[in-house]
């Protein structure tokens, strides 16, 4: 029997936080994640992605714990004249081991195209980072019946990059209409798309069949347990609720399998 897929719960703080709020939040997360007795061993992998300027601060606060440090974006290039950007090597120097690529806010607000996302994915996986490729359709695309077409296109664009380093790959399905709106996809909709993504990945490269696929979009402690029961939902990428320690810890608990 093959090993079960890794489960992950990742907090995307987006452009939120400040030194004192970060300290209070991380202290509560460290206490919560470190507790838990026997359940501790079954916990999903947990990561937080603060604004990159706080990477050093958060890195110090989580040192020696199982919480991993993530970044919300990365540059595709190793160094040079790329004003405002951060390389994979720089992230690595500050202990970052997880990176989000192609978040819908970067696709829509920063003009990132599928090929830009693929270049970043190549760089991040090549640097040994756990790389979370974010995909998802807009409401207009879903209403036109194009959800699978759009997500399939986003997946196909990164398959060659993913296939080169399958071990570091994570996918996050985040329907744009569910992000920050309080409107979560139903478990049926999310599970259906996750199954579609899994089949698409496996069709692209057999090595990608065990890729963890996370759901994102208004995940909270209250809706996480139902999502966690779906067979192809391996974790969550959490925005708003990751800023509230009890909410985030409740989502971690929901993705912790029963003994
Ligand atoms: P949300 O954001 O949980 O606030 O909907 C999720 C995300 O954008 O990663």
Coordinates of C-alpha atoms and ligand atoms in Angstrom, one line a residue, residues 12 14 103 174 178-180 217-219 237-240, ligand 1:
X12 CA -1.5 33.1 4.2
X14 CA -1.5 38.4 3.1
X103 CA -2.1 33.2 -5.8
X174 CA -8.9 28.3 -4.4
X178 CA -14.7 31.9 -2.3
X179 CA -11.7 33.9 -1.3
X180 CA -12.4 36.4 1.5
X217 CA -11.4 30.0 0.2
X218 CA -13.2 31.1 3.4
X219 CA -12.0 28.1 5.4
X237 CA -4.7 27.3 2.6
X238 CA -6.2 29.8 5.0
X239 CA -6.4 33.5 4.6
X240 CA -8.5 35.5 7.1
Ligands
LIG1 P1 -9.6 33.4 2.8 O1 -8.3 33.5 1.8 O2 -9.4 32.2 3.7 O3 -9.5 34.7 3.5 O4 -10.8 33.2 1.9 C1 -7.7 32.3 1.3 C2 -6.6 32.7 0.4 O5 -6.7 33.6 -0.4 O6 -5.5 32.0 0.4

